[in-house]
PDB file of N, CA and C in Angstrom:
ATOM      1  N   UNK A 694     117.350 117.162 102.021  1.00 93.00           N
ATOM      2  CA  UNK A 694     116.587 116.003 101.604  1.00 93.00           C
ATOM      3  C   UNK A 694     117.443 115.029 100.810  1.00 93.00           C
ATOM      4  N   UNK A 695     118.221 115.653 100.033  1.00 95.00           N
ATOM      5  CA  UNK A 695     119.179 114.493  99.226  1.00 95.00           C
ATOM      6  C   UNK A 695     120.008 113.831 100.273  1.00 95.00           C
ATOM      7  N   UNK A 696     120.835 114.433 101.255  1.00 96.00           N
ATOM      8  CA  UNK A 696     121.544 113.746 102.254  1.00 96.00           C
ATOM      9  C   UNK A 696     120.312 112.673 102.495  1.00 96.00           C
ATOM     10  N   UNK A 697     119.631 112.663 103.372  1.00 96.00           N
ATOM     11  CA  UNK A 697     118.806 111.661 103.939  1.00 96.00           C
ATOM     12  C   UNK A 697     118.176 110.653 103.419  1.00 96.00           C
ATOM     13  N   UNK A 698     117.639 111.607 101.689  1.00 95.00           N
ATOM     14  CA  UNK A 698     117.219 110.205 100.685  1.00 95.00           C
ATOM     15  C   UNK A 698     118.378 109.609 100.452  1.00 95.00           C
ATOM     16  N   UNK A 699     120.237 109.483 100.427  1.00 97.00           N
ATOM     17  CA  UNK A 699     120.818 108.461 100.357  1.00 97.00           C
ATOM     18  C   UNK A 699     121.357 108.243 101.267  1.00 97.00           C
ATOM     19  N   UNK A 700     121.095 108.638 102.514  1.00 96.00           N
ATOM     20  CA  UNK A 700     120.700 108.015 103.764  1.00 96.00           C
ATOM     21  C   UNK A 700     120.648 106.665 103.602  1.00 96.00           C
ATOM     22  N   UNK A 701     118.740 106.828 103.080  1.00 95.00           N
ATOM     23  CA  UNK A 701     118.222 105.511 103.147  1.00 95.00           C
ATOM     24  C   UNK A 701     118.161 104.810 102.128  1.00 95.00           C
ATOM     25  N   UNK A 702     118.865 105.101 101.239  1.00 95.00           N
ATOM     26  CA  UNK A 702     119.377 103.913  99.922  1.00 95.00           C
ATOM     27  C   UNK A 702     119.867 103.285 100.340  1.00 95.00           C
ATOM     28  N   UNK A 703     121.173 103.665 101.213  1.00 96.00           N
ATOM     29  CA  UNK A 703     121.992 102.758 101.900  1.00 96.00           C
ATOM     30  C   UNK A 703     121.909 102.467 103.114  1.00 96.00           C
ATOM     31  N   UNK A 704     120.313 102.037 103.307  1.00 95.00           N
ATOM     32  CA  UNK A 704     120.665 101.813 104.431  1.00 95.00           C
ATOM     33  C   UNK A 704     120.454 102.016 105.949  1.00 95.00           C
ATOM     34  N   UNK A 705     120.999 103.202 105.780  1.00 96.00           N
ATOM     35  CA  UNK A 705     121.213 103.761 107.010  1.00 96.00           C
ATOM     36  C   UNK A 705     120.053 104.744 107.283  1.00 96.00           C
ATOM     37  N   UNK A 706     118.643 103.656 107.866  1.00 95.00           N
ATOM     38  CA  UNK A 706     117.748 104.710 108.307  1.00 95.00           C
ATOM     39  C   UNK A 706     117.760 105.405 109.423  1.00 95.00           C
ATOM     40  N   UNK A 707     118.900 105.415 110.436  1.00 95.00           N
ATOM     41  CA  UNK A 707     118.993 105.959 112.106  1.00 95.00           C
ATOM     42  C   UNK A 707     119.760 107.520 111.591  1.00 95.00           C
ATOM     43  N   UNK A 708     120.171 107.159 109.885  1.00 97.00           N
ATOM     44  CA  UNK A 708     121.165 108.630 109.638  1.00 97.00           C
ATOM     45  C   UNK A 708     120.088 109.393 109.340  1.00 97.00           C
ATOM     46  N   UNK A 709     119.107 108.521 108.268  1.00 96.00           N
ATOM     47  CA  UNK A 709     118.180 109.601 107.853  1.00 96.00           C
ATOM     48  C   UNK A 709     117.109 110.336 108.591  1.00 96.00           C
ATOM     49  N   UNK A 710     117.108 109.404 109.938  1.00 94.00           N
ATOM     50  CA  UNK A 710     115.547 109.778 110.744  1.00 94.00           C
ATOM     51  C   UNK A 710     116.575 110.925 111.523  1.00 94.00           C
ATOM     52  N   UNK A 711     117.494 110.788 111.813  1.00 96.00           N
ATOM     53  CA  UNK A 711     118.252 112.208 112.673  1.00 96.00           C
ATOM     54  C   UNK A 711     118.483 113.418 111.537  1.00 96.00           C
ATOM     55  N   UNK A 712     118.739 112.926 109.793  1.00 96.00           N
ATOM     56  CA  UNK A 712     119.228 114.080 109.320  1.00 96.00           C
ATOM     57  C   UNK A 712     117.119 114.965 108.795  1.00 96.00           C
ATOM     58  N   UNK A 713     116.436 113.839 108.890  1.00 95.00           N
ATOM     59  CA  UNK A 713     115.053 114.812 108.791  1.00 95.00           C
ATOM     60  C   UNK A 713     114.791 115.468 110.243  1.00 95.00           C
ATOM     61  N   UNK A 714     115.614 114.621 111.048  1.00 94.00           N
ATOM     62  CA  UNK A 714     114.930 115.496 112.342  1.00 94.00           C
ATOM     63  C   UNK A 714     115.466 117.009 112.107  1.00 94.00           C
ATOM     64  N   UNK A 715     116.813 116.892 111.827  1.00 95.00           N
ATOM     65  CA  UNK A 715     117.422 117.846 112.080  1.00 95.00           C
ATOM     66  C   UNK A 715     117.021 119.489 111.112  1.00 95.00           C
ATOM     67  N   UNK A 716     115.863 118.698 110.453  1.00 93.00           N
ATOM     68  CA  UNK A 716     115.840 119.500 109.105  1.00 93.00           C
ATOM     69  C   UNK A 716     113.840 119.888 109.466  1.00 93.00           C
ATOM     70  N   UNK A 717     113.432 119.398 110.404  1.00 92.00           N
ATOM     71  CA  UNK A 717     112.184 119.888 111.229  1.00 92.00           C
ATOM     72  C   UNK A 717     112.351 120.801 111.713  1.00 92.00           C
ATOM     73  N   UNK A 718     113.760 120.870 113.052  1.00 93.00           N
ATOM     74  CA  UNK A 718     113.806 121.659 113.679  1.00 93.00           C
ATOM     75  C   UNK A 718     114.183 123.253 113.061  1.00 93.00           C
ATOM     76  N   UNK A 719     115.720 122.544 111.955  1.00 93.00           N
ATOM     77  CA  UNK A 719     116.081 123.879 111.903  1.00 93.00           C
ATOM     78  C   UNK A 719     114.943 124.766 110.866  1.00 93.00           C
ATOM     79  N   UNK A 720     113.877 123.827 109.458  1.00 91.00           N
ATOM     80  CA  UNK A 720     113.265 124.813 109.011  1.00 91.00           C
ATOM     81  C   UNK A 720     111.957 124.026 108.925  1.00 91.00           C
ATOM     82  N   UNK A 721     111.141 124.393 109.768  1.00 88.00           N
ATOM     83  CA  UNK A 721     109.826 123.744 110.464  1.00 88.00           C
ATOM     84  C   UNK A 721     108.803 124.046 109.323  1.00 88.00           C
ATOM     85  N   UNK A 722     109.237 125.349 108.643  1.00 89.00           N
ATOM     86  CA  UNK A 722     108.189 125.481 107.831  1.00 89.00           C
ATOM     87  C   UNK A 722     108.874 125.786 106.318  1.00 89.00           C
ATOM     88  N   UNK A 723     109.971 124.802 105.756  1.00 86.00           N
ATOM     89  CA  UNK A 723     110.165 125.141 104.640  1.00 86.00           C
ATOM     90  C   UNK A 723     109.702 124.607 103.426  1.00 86.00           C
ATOM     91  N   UNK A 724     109.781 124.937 102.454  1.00 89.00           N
ATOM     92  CA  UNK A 724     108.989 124.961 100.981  1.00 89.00           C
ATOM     93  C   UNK A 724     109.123 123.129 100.544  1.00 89.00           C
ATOM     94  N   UNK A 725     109.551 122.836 101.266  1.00 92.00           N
ATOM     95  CA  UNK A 725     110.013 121.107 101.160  1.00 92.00           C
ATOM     96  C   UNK A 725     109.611 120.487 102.077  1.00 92.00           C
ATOM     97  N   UNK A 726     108.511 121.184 102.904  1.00 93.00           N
ATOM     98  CA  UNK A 726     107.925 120.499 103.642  1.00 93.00           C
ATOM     99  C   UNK A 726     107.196 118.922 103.126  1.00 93.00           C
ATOM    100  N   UNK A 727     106.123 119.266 102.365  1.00 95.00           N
ATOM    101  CA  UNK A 727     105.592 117.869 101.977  1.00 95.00           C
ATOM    102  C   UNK A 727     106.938 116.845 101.774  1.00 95.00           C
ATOM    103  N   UNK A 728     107.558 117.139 101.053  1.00 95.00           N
ATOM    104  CA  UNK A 728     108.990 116.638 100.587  1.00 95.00           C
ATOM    105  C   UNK A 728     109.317 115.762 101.856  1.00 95.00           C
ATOM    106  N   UNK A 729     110.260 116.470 102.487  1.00 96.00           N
ATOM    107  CA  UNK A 729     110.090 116.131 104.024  1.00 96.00           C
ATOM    108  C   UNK A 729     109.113 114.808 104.182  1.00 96.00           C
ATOM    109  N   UNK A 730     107.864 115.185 104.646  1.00 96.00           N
ATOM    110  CA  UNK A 730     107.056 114.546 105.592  1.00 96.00           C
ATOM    111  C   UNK A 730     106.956 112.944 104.795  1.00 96.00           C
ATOM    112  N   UNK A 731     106.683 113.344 103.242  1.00 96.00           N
ATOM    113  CA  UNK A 731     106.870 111.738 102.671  1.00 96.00           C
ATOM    114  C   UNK A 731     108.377 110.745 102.495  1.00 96.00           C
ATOM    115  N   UNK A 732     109.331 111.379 103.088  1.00 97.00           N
ATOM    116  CA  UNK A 732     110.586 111.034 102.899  1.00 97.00           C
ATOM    117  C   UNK A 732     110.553 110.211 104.671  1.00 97.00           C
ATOM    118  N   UNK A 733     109.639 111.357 105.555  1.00 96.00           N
ATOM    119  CA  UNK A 733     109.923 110.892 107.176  1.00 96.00           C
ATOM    120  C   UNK A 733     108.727 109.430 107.008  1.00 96.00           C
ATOM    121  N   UNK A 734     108.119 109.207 106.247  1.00 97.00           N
ATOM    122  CA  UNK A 734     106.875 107.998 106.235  1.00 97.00           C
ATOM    123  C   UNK A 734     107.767 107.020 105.362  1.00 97.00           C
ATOM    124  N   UNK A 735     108.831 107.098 104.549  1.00 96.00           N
ATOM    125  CA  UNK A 735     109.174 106.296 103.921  1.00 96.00           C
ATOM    126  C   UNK A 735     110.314 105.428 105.225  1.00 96.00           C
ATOM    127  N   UNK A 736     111.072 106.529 105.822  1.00 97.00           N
ATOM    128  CA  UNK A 736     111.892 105.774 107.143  1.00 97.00           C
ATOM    129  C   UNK A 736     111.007 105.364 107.773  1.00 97.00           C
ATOM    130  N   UNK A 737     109.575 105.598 108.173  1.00 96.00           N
ATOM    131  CA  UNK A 737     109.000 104.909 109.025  1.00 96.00           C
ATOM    132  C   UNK A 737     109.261 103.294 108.957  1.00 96.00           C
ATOM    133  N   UNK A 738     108.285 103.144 107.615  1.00 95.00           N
ATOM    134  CA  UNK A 738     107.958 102.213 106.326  1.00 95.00           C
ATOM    135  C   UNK A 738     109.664 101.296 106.949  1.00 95.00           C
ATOM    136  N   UNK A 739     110.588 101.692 106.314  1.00 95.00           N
ATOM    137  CA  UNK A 739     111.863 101.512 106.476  1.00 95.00           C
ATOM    138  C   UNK A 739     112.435 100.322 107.948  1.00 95.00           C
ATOM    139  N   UNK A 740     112.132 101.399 108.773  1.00 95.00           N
ATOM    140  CA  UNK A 740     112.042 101.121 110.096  1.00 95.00           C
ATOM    141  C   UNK A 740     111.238  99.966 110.607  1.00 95.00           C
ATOM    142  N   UNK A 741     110.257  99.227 109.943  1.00 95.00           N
ATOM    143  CA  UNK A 741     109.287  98.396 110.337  1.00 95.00           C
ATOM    144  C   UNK A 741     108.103  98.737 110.852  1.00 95.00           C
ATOM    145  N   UNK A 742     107.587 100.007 111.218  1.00 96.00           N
ATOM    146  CA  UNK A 742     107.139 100.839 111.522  1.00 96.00           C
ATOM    147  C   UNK A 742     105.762 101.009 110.882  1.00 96.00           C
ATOM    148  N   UNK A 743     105.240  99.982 110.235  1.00 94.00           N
ATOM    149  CA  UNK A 743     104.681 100.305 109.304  1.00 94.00           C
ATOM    150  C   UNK A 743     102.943 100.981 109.680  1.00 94.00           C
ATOM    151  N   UNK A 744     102.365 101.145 110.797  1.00 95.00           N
ATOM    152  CA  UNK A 744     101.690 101.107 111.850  1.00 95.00           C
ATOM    153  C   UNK A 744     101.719 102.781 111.628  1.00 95.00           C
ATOM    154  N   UNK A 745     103.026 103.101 112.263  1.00 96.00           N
ATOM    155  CA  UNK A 745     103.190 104.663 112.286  1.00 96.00           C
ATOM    156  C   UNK A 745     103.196 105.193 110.889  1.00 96.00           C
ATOM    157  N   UNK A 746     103.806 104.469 109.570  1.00 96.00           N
ATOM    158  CA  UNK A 746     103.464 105.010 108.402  1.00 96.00           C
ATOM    159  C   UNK A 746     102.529 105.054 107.319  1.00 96.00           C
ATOM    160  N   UNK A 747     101.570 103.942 107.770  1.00 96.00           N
ATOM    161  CA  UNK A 747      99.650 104.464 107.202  1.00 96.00           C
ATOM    162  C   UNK A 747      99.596 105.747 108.028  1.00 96.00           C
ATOM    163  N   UNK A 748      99.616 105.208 109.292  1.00 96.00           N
ATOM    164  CA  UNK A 748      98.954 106.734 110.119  1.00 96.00           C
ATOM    165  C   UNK A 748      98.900 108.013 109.530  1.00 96.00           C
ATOM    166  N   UNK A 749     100.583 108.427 109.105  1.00 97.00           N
ATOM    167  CA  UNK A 749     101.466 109.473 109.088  1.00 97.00           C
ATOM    168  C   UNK A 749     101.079 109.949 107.146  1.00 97.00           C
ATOM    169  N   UNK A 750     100.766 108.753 106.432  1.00 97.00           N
ATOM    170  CA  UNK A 750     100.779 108.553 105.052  1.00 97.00           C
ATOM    171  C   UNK A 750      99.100 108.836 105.329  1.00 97.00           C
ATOM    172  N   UNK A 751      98.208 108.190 105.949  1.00 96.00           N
ATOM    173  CA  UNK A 751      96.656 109.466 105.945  1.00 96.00           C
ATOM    174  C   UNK A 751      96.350 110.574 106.502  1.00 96.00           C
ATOM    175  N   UNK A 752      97.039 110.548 107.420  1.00 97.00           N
ATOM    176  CA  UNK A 752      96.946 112.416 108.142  1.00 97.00           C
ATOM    177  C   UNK A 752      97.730 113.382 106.548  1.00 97.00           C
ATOM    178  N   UNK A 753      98.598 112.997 106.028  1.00 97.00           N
ATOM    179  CA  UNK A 753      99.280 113.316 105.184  1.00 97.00           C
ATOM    180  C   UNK A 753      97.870 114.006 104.067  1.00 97.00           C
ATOM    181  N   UNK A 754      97.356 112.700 103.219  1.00 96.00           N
ATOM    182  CA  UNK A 754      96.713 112.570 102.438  1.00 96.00           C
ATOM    183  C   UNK A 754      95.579 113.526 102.875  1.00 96.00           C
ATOM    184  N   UNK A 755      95.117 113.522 103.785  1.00 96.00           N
ATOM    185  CA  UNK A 755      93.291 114.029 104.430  1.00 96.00           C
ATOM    186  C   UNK A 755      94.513 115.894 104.433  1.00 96.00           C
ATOM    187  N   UNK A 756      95.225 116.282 104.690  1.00 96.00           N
ATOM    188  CA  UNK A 756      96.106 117.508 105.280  1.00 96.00           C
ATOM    189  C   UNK A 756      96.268 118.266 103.544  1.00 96.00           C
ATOM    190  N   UNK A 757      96.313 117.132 102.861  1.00 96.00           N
ATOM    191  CA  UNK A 757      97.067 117.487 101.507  1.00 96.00           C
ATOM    192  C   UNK A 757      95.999 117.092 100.109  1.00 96.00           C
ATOM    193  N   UNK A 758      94.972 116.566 100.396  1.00 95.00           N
ATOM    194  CA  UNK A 758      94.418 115.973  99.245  1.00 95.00           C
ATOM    195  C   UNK A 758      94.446 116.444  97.972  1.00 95.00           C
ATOM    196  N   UNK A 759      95.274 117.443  97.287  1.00 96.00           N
ATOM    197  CA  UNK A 759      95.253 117.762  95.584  1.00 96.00           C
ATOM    198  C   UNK A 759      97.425 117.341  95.328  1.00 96.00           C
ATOM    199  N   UNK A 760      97.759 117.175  96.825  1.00 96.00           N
ATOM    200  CA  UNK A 760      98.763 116.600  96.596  1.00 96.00           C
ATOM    201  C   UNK A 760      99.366 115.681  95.750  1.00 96.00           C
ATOM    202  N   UNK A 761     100.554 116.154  94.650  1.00 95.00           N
ATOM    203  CA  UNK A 761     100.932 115.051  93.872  1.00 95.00           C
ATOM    204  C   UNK A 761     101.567 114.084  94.402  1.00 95.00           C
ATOM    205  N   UNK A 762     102.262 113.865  95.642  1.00 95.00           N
ATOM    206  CA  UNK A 762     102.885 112.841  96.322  1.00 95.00           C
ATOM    207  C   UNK A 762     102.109 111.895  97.142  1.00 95.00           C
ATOM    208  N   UNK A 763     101.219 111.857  96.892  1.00 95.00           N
ATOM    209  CA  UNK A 763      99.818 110.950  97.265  1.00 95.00           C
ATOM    210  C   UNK A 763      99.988 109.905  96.606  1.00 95.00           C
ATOM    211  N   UNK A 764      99.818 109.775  95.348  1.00 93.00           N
ATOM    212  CA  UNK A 764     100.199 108.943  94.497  1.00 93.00           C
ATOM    213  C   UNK A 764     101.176 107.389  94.940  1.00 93.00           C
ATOM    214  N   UNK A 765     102.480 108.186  95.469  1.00 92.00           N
ATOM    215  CA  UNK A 765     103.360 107.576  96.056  1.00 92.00           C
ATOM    216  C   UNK A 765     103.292 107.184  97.297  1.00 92.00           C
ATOM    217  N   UNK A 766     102.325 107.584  97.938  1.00 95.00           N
ATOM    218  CA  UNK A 766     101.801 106.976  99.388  1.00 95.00           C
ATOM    219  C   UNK A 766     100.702 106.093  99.085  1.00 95.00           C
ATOM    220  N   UNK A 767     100.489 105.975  98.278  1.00 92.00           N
ATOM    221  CA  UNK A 767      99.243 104.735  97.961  1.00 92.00           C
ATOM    222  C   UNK A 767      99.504 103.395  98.780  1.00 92.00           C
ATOM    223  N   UNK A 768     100.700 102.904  98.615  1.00 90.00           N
ATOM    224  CA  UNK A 768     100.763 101.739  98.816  1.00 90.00           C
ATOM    225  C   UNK A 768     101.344 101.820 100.318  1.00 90.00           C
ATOM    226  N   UNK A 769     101.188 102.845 100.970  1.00 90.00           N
ATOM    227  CA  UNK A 769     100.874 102.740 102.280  1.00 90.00           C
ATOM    228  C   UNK A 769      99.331 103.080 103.198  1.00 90.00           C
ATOM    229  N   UNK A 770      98.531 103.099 102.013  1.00 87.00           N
ATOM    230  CA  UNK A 770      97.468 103.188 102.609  1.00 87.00           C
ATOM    231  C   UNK A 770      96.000 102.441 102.213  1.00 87.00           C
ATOM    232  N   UNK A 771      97.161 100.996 101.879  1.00 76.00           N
ATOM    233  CA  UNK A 771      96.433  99.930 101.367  1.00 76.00           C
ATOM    234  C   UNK A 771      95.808  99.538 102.792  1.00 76.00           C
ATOM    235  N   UNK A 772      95.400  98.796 103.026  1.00 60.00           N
ATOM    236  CA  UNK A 772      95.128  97.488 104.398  1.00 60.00           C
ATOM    237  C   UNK A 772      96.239  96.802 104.071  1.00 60.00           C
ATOM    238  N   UNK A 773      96.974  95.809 104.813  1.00 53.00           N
ATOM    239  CA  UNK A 773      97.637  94.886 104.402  1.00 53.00           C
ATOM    240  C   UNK A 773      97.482  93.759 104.452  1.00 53.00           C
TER     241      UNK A 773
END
C-alpha cells in the first residue's frame, strides 16, 4: 500500500492501479483489505473516473458501515 499511495502522490496513477492490482491478486483477502479498496477508489477519483468511484465508495460504505474510512469517502458520495 505505501508503494502505490506514492504511486499516486506523484502522479503516477497507471503505477498505482497495476501495483493494487497486483496486490488483489496476490492477497485477495488480506488484513488491508479495506485499506486497499479505499486507496483503489481514490485512483479511480484520480483517473477521472469519478462515476466508477461513488459507485465503488457506496458498495464500500453499505459492505462496511461501522467503517472508520467512511469518513474519508464522504466526499465521494456527495452528488456533484
Amino acid at each position: 500500500l505505501t508503494e502505490a499511495r506514492a504511486e499516486l502522490r506523484r502522479g503516477d496513477v497507471s503505477a498505482a492501479q497495476a501495483t493494487l492490482g497486483r496486490m488483489q491478486i496476490s492477497m485477495p483477502n488480506g488484513v488491508l483489505g479495506q485499506e486497499r479498496e479505499v486507496l483503489a477508489i481514490e485512483v479511480l477519483a484520480a483517473e477521472g473516473k469519478t462515476d466508477a468511484a461513488r459507485r465503488r465508495a457506496r458498495a464500500f460504505v453499505e459492505a462496511h458501515p461501522e467503517s472508520p474510512h467512511n469518513a474519508k469517502l464522504g466526499r465521494f458520495l456527495d452528488d456533484p
